[in-house]
Coordinates of N, CA and C in Angstrom, one line a residue:
K1 N -11.0 -11.5 2.8 CA -10.1 -10.9 3.7 C -8.8 -10.9 3.3
S2 N -8.4 -11.8 2.4 CA -6.8 -11.7 1.8 C -6.9 -10.4 0.9
N3 N -7.9 -10.4 0.0 CA -8.1 -9.2 -0.8 C -7.9 -7.9 -0.1
S4 N -8.5 -7.6 1.1 CA -8.5 -6.5 1.9 C -7.0 -6.2 2.2
N5 N -6.4 -7.2 2.7 CA -4.9 -7.0 3.3 C -4.0 -6.7 2.1
K6 N -4.4 -7.2 1.0 CA -3.4 -6.8 -0.3 C -3.6 -5.3 -0.6
G7 N -5.0 -5.0 -0.4 CA -5.2 -3.7 -0.8 C -4.5 -2.6 0.1
A8 N -4.5 -3.0 1.5 CA -3.9 -2.2 2.4 C -2.4 -2.2 2.0
H9 N -1.9 -3.2 1.9 CA -0.4 -3.2 1.7 C -0.2 -2.5 0.3
K10 N -1.0 -2.5 -0.7 CA -0.7 -1.7 -2.0 C -0.7 -0.2 -1.6
I11 N -1.7 0.3 -0.8 CA -1.8 1.6 -0.4 C -0.5 1.9 0.4
K12 N 0.0 1.2 1.3 CA 1.1 1.3 2.0 C 2.4 1.6 1.0
V13 N 2.5 0.7 0.3 CA 3.5 0.8 -0.7 C 3.5 2.1 -1.5
I14 N 2.4 2.5 -1.9 CA 2.2 3.8 -2.8 C 2.5 5.0 -1.9
A15 N 2.0 4.9 -0.5 CA 2.3 6.0 0.3 C 3.7 6.3 0.6
I16 N 4.4 5.1 0.7 CA 5.9 5.1 1.0 C 6.5 5.6 -0.4
R17 N 6.1 5.0 -1.5 CA 6.7 5.5 -2.7 C 6.5 7.1 -2.8
G18 N 5.4 7.6 -2.7 CA 5.3 8.8 -2.9 C 6.0 9.8 -1.8
H19 N 6.1 9.3 -0.6 CA 6.8 10.0 0.3 C 8.3 10.0 -0.1
T20 N 8.8 8.9 -0.5 CA 10.4 8.8 -1.0 C 10.6 9.7 -2.1
K21 N 9.7 9.5 -3.0 CA 9.6 10.6 -4.2 C 9.8 12.0 -3.9

């Protein structure tokens, strides 16, 4: 469960980073 949450957070961070870029 913890791993799934971490993956979701990573995807969110990447999405935000790509959008900001």
